[in-house]
Coordinates of C-alpha atoms in Angstrom, one line a residue:
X1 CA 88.5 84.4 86.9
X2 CA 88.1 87.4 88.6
X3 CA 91.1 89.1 90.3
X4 CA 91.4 88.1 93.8
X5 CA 90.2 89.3 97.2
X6 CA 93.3 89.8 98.2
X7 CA 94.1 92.1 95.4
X8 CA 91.3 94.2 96.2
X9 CA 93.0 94.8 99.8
X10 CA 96.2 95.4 98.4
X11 CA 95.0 97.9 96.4
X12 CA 92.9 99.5 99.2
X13 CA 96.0 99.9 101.1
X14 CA 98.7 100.2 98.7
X15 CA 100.8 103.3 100.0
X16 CA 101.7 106.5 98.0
X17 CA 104.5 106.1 95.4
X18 CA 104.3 102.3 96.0
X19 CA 103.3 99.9 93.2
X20 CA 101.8 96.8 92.5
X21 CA 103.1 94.8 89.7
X22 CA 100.7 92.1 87.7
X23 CA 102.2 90.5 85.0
X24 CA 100.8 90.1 81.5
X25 CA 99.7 86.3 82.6
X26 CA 97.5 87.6 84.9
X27 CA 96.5 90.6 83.4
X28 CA 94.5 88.2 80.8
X29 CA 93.1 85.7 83.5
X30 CA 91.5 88.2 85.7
X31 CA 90.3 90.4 83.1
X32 CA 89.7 89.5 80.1
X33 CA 90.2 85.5 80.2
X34 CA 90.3 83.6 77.0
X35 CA 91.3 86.9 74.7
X36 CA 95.0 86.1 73.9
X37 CA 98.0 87.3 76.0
X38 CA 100.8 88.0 73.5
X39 CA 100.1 91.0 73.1
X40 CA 97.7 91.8 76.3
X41 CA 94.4 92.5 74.7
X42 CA 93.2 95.9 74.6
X43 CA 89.9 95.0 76.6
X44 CA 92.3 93.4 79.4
X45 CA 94.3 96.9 79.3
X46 CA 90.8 98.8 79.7
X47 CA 89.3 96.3 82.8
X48 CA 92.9 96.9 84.8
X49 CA 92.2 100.3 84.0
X50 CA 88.7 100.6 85.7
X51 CA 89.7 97.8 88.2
X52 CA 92.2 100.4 89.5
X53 CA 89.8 103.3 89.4
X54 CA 88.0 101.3 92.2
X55 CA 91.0 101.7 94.4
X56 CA 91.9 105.6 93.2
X57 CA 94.7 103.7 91.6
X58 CA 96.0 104.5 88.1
X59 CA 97.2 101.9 85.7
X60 CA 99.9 101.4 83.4
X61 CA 101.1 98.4 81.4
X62 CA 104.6 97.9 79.7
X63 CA 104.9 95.8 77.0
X64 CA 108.3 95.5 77.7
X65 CA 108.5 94.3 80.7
X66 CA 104.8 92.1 80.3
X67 CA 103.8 93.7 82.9
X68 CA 101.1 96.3 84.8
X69 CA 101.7 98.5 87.4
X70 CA 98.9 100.0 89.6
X71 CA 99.8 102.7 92.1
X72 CA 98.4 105.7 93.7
X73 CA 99.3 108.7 92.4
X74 CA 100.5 111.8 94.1
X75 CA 98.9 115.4 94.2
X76 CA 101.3 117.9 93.3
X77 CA 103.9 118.4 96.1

């Protein structure tokens, strides 16, 4: 399954400095179902990635924490 709509619109209007949190779970379902989640699969990692692009947002994940983080970055101040 895709990511949802309403991801799309958070996305589109997340704020500067702000970030939106996915974890690992969901990572896998929306892009790259059926690949294993433990770790997150390195073609889920790359479709966040370009997912994020879409929105001008970068993308991080953190193992750590199972968990992504998309967020608009800021030009230098």
């Amino acid at each position: 399954m895709p990511a949802p709509e309403e991801m799309d619109v958070v996305l589109e209007k997340l704020p500067l400095r702000i970030g939106a949190y996915v974890p690992d779970d969901l990572l896998e379902d929306w892009f790259a179902p059926g690949t294993g989640m433990n770790p997150v699969s390195p073609a889920a990692l790359a479709a966040a990635k370009t997912y994020g692009w879409r929105f001008e947002c970068e993308f991080k994940h953190y193992p750590e924490r199972m968990e992504g983080v998309f967020w608009k970055w800021v030009p230098a101040i």
